[in-house]
C-alpha cells in the first residue's frame, strides 16, 4: 500500500539495524516486489514527482528518501531533481548505488545524511518524503515519534508517501494456507515466482500478534517446515534461502490498516491510498 499524506500544518529506539549493518544489504538484490516497489508503485511515485515539477519547477523540488532505495533515487536522477538520502549506513547507500543504471548515475543530485530516523531530524523541509517499508521496520511504539519527525520535515504543501505492508482485522495465515493460495494462483495465472506471490502471507504466518512483529528467521522456520513435509521443492526453498533469512533477527511490523490510518491522521490529512496494480499485490 502506498499512501500520500498532505501536511496539515504549516525511551530507547527500537529500530533494529544490526542485520543491515552486517551483510544483509548484499542479499537485497534477491528481494523482489512486494519487498521492493512494483512497476505500478514506481509509476505512481513518478507521477507525483512530475506533479511537483510542474507546480514548482524541477530546480525547486526537494525530495527526502528515508533509506537508500535505488528505485526512488533513479527517479530523482531521471527528472533532474535533488534528493537527500537519510539512512543509518553510508556503506549501504554506496553499495545500493551500484543498482542504479550507469546512464543515470552522473545525473544524481544527492546529499547523504547518516543517522537514525527516530533520533535525528533532517533539519530542513521537503516537497516529497518517500519511504519504502519504513513504517514496517520501525516498531509500533516508536512509529508516532517517526511520524512527528516526518511531519516537521514536510513543507506545508508537501506529501509523505510511505509504501508499506498492512494487514486487515482478523486476517490470519498459516504456512500451509499461504502455500495453498500460491498453488491456486500459480495454476490460474501460470506463474512461478514463489517469493513474489507468497512473501507477505508467509510473513503473517510467522507474525506475533501480541508483540506486533515478526522476525525473518521465524519466516524461514515456517518455510523450512513446509519443505520438511515435502510441500515445497528444493528449488522453491532456495528462493528463500538466498535471501538470507535463516539467521536474521530482523524485526518487521505489519500494522492493521485502521491503526495505521489513525496514527497517520494524528499528523497528516490522507489524500490518497494507492494499491499496486499487479495481481500479486
mmCIF file of C-alpha atoms in Angstrom:
data_model
loop_
_atom_site.group_PDB
_atom_site.id
_atom_site.type_symbol
_atom_site.label_atom_id
_atom_site.label_comp_id
_atom_site.label_asym_id
_atom_site.label_seq_id
_atom_site.Cartn_x
_atom_site.Cartn_y
_atom_site.Cartn_z
ATOM 1 C CA UNK A 1 0.000 0.000 0.000
ATOM 2 C CA UNK A 2 1.171 3.488 -0.823
ATOM 3 C CA UNK A 3 -0.357 6.445 0.979
ATOM 4 C CA UNK A 4 0.042 10.117 0.231
ATOM 5 C CA UNK A 5 -0.472 12.340 3.214
ATOM 6 C CA UNK A 6 -0.541 16.100 2.980
ATOM 7 C CA UNK A 7 0.942 18.134 5.806
ATOM 8 C CA UNK A 8 -1.999 19.571 7.745
ATOM 9 C CA UNK A 9 0.046 22.265 9.389
ATOM 10 C CA UNK A 10 2.139 24.867 8.262
ATOM 11 C CA UNK A 11 12.632 5.777 25.794
ATOM 12 C CA UNK A 12 15.032 3.982 23.605
ATOM 13 C CA UNK A 13 14.767 3.460 19.886
ATOM 14 C CA UNK A 14 13.620 0.091 18.598
ATOM 15 C CA UNK A 15 14.885 0.372 15.038
ATOM 16 C CA UNK A 16 16.822 -2.830 14.553
ATOM 17 C CA UNK A 17 19.892 -2.149 12.443
ATOM 18 C CA UNK A 18 22.173 -4.994 13.414
ATOM 19 C CA UNK A 19 21.327 -7.225 10.472
ATOM 20 C CA UNK A 20 21.528 -4.404 7.949
ATOM 21 C CA UNK A 21 24.838 -3.357 9.472
ATOM 22 C CA UNK A 22 26.401 -6.750 8.779
ATOM 23 C CA UNK A 23 25.792 -8.057 5.272
ATOM 24 C CA UNK A 24 22.051 -8.023 4.664
ATOM 25 C CA UNK A 25 22.447 -5.357 2.002
ATOM 26 C CA UNK A 26 24.445 -7.868 -0.059
ATOM 27 C CA UNK A 27 21.326 -10.023 -0.319
ATOM 28 C CA UNK A 28 18.960 -7.176 -1.176
ATOM 29 C CA UNK A 29 19.363 -7.816 -4.915
ATOM 30 C CA UNK A 30 17.417 -11.056 -4.447
ATOM 31 C CA UNK A 31 14.420 -9.272 -2.936
ATOM 32 C CA UNK A 32 11.699 -8.611 -5.491
ATOM 33 C CA UNK A 33 8.290 -6.967 -5.269
ATOM 34 C CA UNK A 34 6.459 -6.673 -2.931
ATOM 35 C CA UNK A 35 9.586 -6.314 -0.772
ATOM 36 C CA UNK A 36 10.555 -3.690 -3.323
ATOM 37 C CA UNK A 37 8.348 -1.281 -5.234
ATOM 38 C CA UNK A 38 6.417 -2.859 -8.107
ATOM 39 C CA UNK A 39 6.226 -1.249 -11.582
ATOM 40 C CA UNK A 40 2.833 0.281 -10.781
ATOM 41 C CA UNK A 41 4.184 1.636 -7.462
ATOM 42 C CA UNK A 42 7.071 3.251 -9.319
ATOM 43 C CA UNK A 43 4.695 4.763 -11.866
ATOM 44 C CA UNK A 44 2.540 6.230 -9.103
ATOM 45 C CA UNK A 45 5.547 7.880 -7.456
ATOM 46 C CA UNK A 46 6.852 9.053 -10.821
ATOM 47 C CA UNK A 47 3.561 10.851 -11.458
ATOM 48 C CA UNK A 48 3.711 12.597 -8.078
ATOM 49 C CA UNK A 49 7.237 13.815 -8.798
ATOM 50 C CA UNK A 50 6.067 15.121 -12.181
ATOM 51 C CA UNK A 51 3.198 16.986 -10.485
ATOM 52 C CA UNK A 52 5.620 18.737 -8.159
ATOM 53 C CA UNK A 53 7.924 19.624 -11.050
ATOM 54 C CA UNK A 54 5.012 21.167 -12.970
ATOM 55 C CA UNK A 55 3.958 23.048 -9.856
ATOM 56 C CA UNK A 56 7.375 24.349 -8.749
ATOM 57 C CA UNK A 57 9.969 23.664 -11.454
ATOM 58 C CA UNK A 58 12.489 20.845 -11.053
ATOM 59 C CA UNK A 59 15.170 23.141 -9.623
ATOM 60 C CA UNK A 60 12.846 23.956 -6.697
ATOM 61 C CA UNK A 61 11.651 20.436 -5.860
ATOM 62 C CA UNK A 62 13.294 18.831 -2.832
ATOM 63 C CA UNK A 63 12.847 15.143 -2.053
ATOM 64 C CA UNK A 64 13.804 13.207 1.060
ATOM 65 C CA UNK A 65 14.288 9.447 0.769
ATOM 66 C CA UNK A 66 14.209 7.584 4.071
ATOM 67 C CA UNK A 67 16.736 4.890 3.279
ATOM 68 C CA UNK A 68 18.771 4.389 0.125
ATOM 69 C CA UNK A 69 16.127 2.897 -2.180
ATOM 70 C CA UNK A 70 17.747 2.756 -5.647
ATOM 71 C CA UNK A 71 14.402 2.847 -7.474
ATOM 72 C CA UNK A 72 13.491 6.187 -5.878
ATOM 73 C CA UNK A 73 16.966 7.615 -6.375
ATOM 74 C CA UNK A 74 16.763 6.625 -10.038
ATOM 75 C CA UNK A 75 13.521 8.565 -10.439
ATOM 76 C CA UNK A 76 15.125 11.652 -8.942
ATOM 77 C CA UNK A 77 18.060 11.343 -11.342
ATOM 78 C CA UNK A 78 15.723 10.745 -14.284
ATOM 79 C CA UNK A 79 13.878 14.010 -13.643
ATOM 80 C CA UNK A 80 16.892 16.014 -12.524
ATOM 81 C CA UNK A 81 15.604 16.802 -9.047
ATOM 82 C CA UNK A 82 17.742 16.948 -5.931
ATOM 83 C CA UNK A 83 17.258 14.457 -3.138
ATOM 84 C CA UNK A 84 18.556 13.770 0.322
ATOM 85 C CA UNK A 85 19.060 10.135 1.336
ATOM 86 C CA UNK A 86 18.709 9.648 5.092
ATOM 87 C CA UNK A 87 19.983 6.231 6.195
ATOM 88 C CA UNK A 88 21.814 4.717 9.148
ATOM 89 C CA UNK A 89 24.633 3.366 6.964
ATOM 90 C CA UNK A 90 26.721 5.197 4.398
ATOM 91 C CA UNK A 91 28.111 1.849 3.274
ATOM 92 C CA UNK A 92 24.629 0.576 2.416
ATOM 93 C CA UNK A 93 23.897 3.778 0.492
ATOM 94 C CA UNK A 94 27.079 3.407 -1.546
ATOM 95 C CA UNK A 95 26.529 -0.318 -2.091
ATOM 96 C CA UNK A 96 22.994 0.195 -3.406
ATOM 97 C CA UNK A 97 24.226 2.894 -5.778
ATOM 98 C CA UNK A 98 25.506 0.028 -7.941
ATOM 99 C CA UNK A 99 21.868 -0.882 -8.679
ATOM 100 C CA UNK A 100 21.279 2.470 -10.380
ATOM 101 C CA UNK A 101 21.706 2.349 -14.160
ATOM 102 C CA UNK A 102 25.030 3.673 -15.367
ATOM 103 C CA UNK A 103 23.440 6.375 -17.552
ATOM 104 C CA UNK A 104 21.577 7.785 -14.518
ATOM 105 C CA UNK A 105 24.441 7.822 -12.021
ATOM 106 C CA UNK A 106 26.015 11.038 -13.416
ATOM 107 C CA UNK A 107 22.605 12.732 -13.081
ATOM 108 C CA UNK A 108 22.279 12.024 -9.353
ATOM 109 C CA UNK A 109 21.953 15.183 -7.269
ATOM 110 C CA UNK A 110 22.208 13.626 -3.837
ATOM 111 C CA UNK A 111 23.103 14.640 -0.345
ATOM 112 C CA UNK A 112 23.592 11.794 2.103
ATOM 113 C CA UNK A 113 22.732 12.129 5.793
ATOM 114 C CA UNK A 114 23.682 9.370 8.196
ATOM 115 C CA UNK A 115 21.500 8.797 11.223
ATOM 116 C CA UNK A 116 18.571 7.078 12.881
ATOM 117 C CA UNK A 117 15.136 8.118 11.588
ATOM 118 C CA UNK A 118 13.620 8.299 15.077
ATOM 119 C CA UNK A 119 16.520 10.138 16.687
ATOM 120 C CA UNK A 120 17.735 12.666 14.154
ATOM 121 C CA UNK A 121 15.812 15.478 12.481
ATOM 122 C CA UNK A 122 16.876 16.205 8.865
ATOM 123 C CA UNK A 123 16.740 19.936 9.834
ATOM 124 C CA UNK A 124 15.130 21.050 6.586
ATOM 125 C CA UNK A 125 11.792 20.700 4.806
ATOM 126 C CA UNK A 126 10.880 18.780 1.670
ATOM 127 C CA UNK A 127 8.198 18.681 -1.019
ATOM 128 C CA UNK A 128 8.077 14.868 -1.055
ATOM 129 C CA UNK A 129 9.205 12.373 1.548
ATOM 130 C CA UNK A 130 9.464 8.802 0.286
ATOM 131 C CA UNK A 131 9.895 5.707 2.412
ATOM 132 C CA UNK A 132 9.954 2.091 1.302
ATOM 133 C CA UNK A 133 8.801 -0.229 4.126
ATOM 134 C CA UNK A 134 9.960 2.426 6.582
ATOM 135 C CA UNK A 135 6.789 2.049 8.635
ATOM 136 C CA UNK A 136 7.442 -1.695 8.863
ATOM 137 C CA UNK A 137 11.000 -1.614 10.218
ATOM 138 C CA UNK A 138 10.148 0.876 12.965
ATOM 139 C CA UNK A 139 8.285 -0.882 15.746
ATOM 140 C CA UNK A 140 4.776 0.220 16.716
ATOM 141 C CA UNK A 141 5.758 2.008 19.930
ATOM 142 C CA UNK A 142 8.165 4.276 18.021
ATOM 143 C CA UNK A 143 6.032 4.960 14.979
ATOM 144 C CA UNK A 144 4.462 8.176 16.271
ATOM 145 C CA UNK A 145 7.935 9.503 17.008
ATOM 146 C CA UNK A 146 8.983 8.843 13.407
ATOM 147 C CA UNK A 147 5.794 10.427 12.040
ATOM 148 C CA UNK A 148 6.344 13.550 14.136
ATOM 149 C CA UNK A 149 9.833 13.960 12.634
ATOM 150 C CA UNK A 150 8.451 13.428 9.132
ATOM 151 C CA UNK A 151 5.722 15.974 9.839
ATOM 152 C CA UNK A 152 8.268 18.614 10.857
ATOM 153 C CA UNK A 153 10.346 17.824 7.773
ATOM 154 C CA UNK A 154 7.487 18.327 5.301
ATOM 155 C CA UNK A 155 6.582 21.602 3.626
ATOM 156 C CA UNK A 156 3.025 22.872 4.076
ATOM 157 C CA UNK A 157 2.061 21.641 0.595
ATOM 158 C CA UNK A 158 4.267 18.567 0.780
ATOM 159 C CA UNK A 159 3.395 14.893 0.623
ATOM 160 C CA UNK A 160 4.611 11.964 2.686
ATOM 161 C CA UNK A 161 4.410 8.813 0.568
ATOM 162 C CA UNK A 162 5.280 5.660 2.527
ATOM 163 C CA UNK A 163 4.980 2.320 0.756
ATOM 164 C CA UNK A 164 4.123 -0.231 3.404
ATOM 165 C CA UNK A 165 2.755 -3.657 4.216
ATOM 166 C CA UNK A 166 -0.563 -3.626 6.056
ATOM 167 C CA UNK A 167 -2.982 -6.267 7.302
ATOM 168 C CA UNK A 168 -6.710 -6.404 7.852
ATOM 169 C CA UNK A 169 -8.515 -7.159 11.079
ATOM 170 C CA UNK A 170 -8.828 -10.896 11.802
ATOM 171 C CA UNK A 171 -6.559 -11.688 8.840
ATOM 172 C CA UNK A 172 -4.563 -14.777 9.782
ATOM 173 C CA UNK A 173 -2.332 -17.061 7.743
ATOM 174 C CA UNK A 174 -0.541 -20.337 8.303
ATOM 175 C CA UNK A 175 2.289 -21.615 6.144
ATOM 176 C CA UNK A 176 0.003 -24.264 4.673
ATOM 177 C CA UNK A 177 -2.749 -21.745 3.896
ATOM 178 C CA UNK A 178 -0.276 -19.348 2.254
ATOM 179 C CA UNK A 179 1.141 -22.176 0.160
ATOM 180 C CA UNK A 180 -2.316 -23.388 -0.840
ATOM 181 C CA UNK A 181 -3.230 -19.888 -2.032
ATOM 182 C CA UNK A 182 0.006 -19.687 -4.021
ATOM 183 C CA UNK A 183 -0.620 -23.040 -5.724
ATOM 184 C CA UNK A 184 -4.097 -21.874 -6.663
ATOM 185 C CA UNK A 185 -2.830 -18.539 -8.033
ATOM 186 C CA UNK A 186 0.131 -20.155 -9.786
ATOM 187 C CA UNK A 187 -2.094 -22.655 -11.585
ATOM 188 C CA UNK A 188 -4.589 -19.981 -12.603
ATOM 189 C CA UNK A 189 -2.037 -17.404 -13.743
ATOM 190 C CA UNK A 190 0.790 -19.722 -14.789
ATOM 191 C CA UNK A 191 3.366 -18.046 -12.576
ATOM 192 C CA UNK A 192 6.431 -19.475 -10.858
ATOM 193 C CA UNK A 193 7.611 -16.646 -8.646
ATOM 194 C CA UNK A 194 7.229 -18.038 -5.188
ATOM 195 C CA UNK A 195 8.736 -15.159 -3.227
ATOM 196 C CA UNK A 196 6.690 -12.502 -5.020
ATOM 197 C CA UNK A 197 3.418 -14.350 -4.565
ATOM 198 C CA UNK A 198 3.939 -15.745 -1.036
ATOM 199 C CA UNK A 199 6.207 -13.470 0.990
ATOM 200 C CA UNK A 200 3.547 -11.261 2.567
ATOM 201 C CA UNK A 201 1.398 -14.195 3.637
ATOM 202 C CA UNK A 202 4.405 -16.138 4.905
ATOM 203 C CA UNK A 203 5.361 -13.052 6.931
ATOM 204 C CA UNK A 204 1.920 -13.068 8.523
ATOM 205 C CA UNK A 205 2.106 -16.807 9.167
ATOM 206 C CA UNK A 206 5.096 -16.078 11.446
ATOM 207 C CA UNK A 207 3.595 -12.915 12.934
ATOM 208 C CA UNK A 208 3.455 -12.497 16.717
ATOM 209 C CA UNK A 209 0.203 -10.597 17.203
ATOM 210 C CA UNK A 210 0.920 -9.874 20.884
ATOM 211 C CA UNK A 211 4.354 -8.384 20.221
ATOM 212 C CA UNK A 212 3.141 -6.798 16.959
ATOM 213 C CA UNK A 213 6.048 -8.028 14.863
ATOM 214 C CA UNK A 214 7.582 -10.926 13.042
ATOM 215 C CA UNK A 215 11.246 -11.933 12.809
ATOM 216 C CA UNK A 216 12.755 -13.005 9.491
ATOM 217 C CA UNK A 217 14.296 -16.183 10.896
ATOM 218 C CA UNK A 218 10.809 -17.256 12.033
ATOM 219 C CA UNK A 219 9.578 -16.885 8.465
ATOM 220 C CA UNK A 220 12.409 -19.158 7.409
ATOM 221 C CA UNK A 221 11.294 -21.704 10.021
ATOM 222 C CA UNK A 222 7.784 -21.736 8.511
ATOM 223 C CA UNK A 223 9.174 -22.290 5.023
ATOM 224 C CA UNK A 224 11.714 -24.935 6.022
ATOM 225 C CA UNK A 225 8.969 -26.816 7.885
ATOM 226 C CA UNK A 226 6.927 -26.910 4.677
ATOM 227 C CA UNK A 227 9.979 -28.242 2.873
ATOM 228 C CA UNK A 228 10.473 -30.924 5.532
ATOM 229 C CA UNK A 229 6.888 -32.023 4.880
ATOM 230 C CA UNK A 230 7.737 -32.152 1.160
ATOM 231 C CA UNK A 231 5.129 -29.497 0.422
ATOM 232 C CA UNK A 232 7.661 -27.269 -1.329
ATOM 233 C CA UNK A 233 10.516 -28.293 -3.592
ATOM 234 C CA UNK A 234 14.255 -27.813 -3.168
ATOM 235 C CA UNK A 235 14.131 -25.099 -5.832
ATOM 236 C CA UNK A 236 11.350 -23.229 -4.027
ATOM 237 C CA UNK A 237 13.237 -23.465 -0.744
ATOM 238 C CA UNK A 238 16.288 -21.978 -2.457
ATOM 239 C CA UNK A 239 14.228 -18.904 -3.427
ATOM 240 C CA UNK A 240 14.038 -18.020 0.244
ATOM 241 C CA UNK A 241 17.429 -19.341 1.309
ATOM 242 C CA UNK A 242 19.317 -16.962 -0.984
ATOM 243 C CA UNK A 243 17.522 -14.071 0.725
ATOM 244 C CA UNK A 244 19.456 -14.805 3.912
ATOM 245 C CA UNK A 245 16.513 -15.217 6.286
ATOM 246 C CA UNK A 246 17.791 -18.241 8.171
ATOM 247 C CA UNK A 247 19.658 -16.454 10.963
ATOM 248 C CA UNK A 248 18.159 -12.984 10.687
ATOM 249 C CA UNK A 249 16.817 -11.365 13.846
ATOM 250 C CA UNK A 250 15.438 -8.568 11.669
ATOM 251 C CA UNK A 251 12.099 -7.391 13.107
ATOM 252 C CA UNK A 252 9.179 -6.366 10.940
ATOM 253 C CA UNK A 253 5.939 -4.664 11.999
ATOM 254 C CA UNK A 254 2.825 -5.074 9.840
ATOM 255 C CA UNK A 255 0.188 -2.619 11.089
ATOM 256 C CA UNK A 256 -3.542 -3.047 10.986
ATOM 257 C CA UNK A 257 -4.996 -0.844 8.273
ATOM 258 C CA UNK A 258 -7.145 1.158 10.711
ATOM 259 C CA UNK A 259 -4.313 1.522 13.253
ATOM 260 C CA UNK A 260 -2.001 2.943 10.626
ATOM 261 C CA UNK A 261 -4.627 5.357 9.335
ATOM 262 C CA UNK A 262 -5.282 6.579 12.886
ATOM 263 C CA UNK A 263 -1.584 7.196 13.520
ATOM 264 C CA UNK A 264 -1.106 8.964 10.191
ATOM 265 C CA UNK A 265 -4.140 11.156 10.816
ATOM 266 C CA UNK A 266 -2.574 12.492 14.012
ATOM 267 C CA UNK A 267 -0.188 14.419 11.752
ATOM 268 C CA UNK A 268 -1.464 14.344 8.171
ATOM 269 C CA UNK A 269 -4.554 14.521 6.027
ATOM 270 C CA UNK A 270 -4.695 11.332 3.955
ATOM 271 C CA UNK A 271 -5.316 12.469 0.400
ATOM 272 C CA UNK A 272 -4.952 9.186 -1.437
ATOM 273 C CA UNK A 273 -4.298 5.495 -0.862
ATOM 274 C CA UNK A 274 -2.797 3.519 -3.726
ATOM 275 C CA UNK A 275 -2.684 -0.240 -4.039
ATOM 276 C CA UNK A 276 -0.348 -1.657 -6.663
ATOM 277 C CA UNK A 277 -1.992 -2.946 -9.812
ATOM 278 C CA UNK A 278 -0.046 -6.181 -10.095
ATOM 279 C CA UNK A 279 -2.052 -9.344 -9.344
ATOM 280 C CA UNK A 280 0.345 -10.426 -6.600
ATOM 281 C CA UNK A 281 -0.318 -7.267 -4.578
#
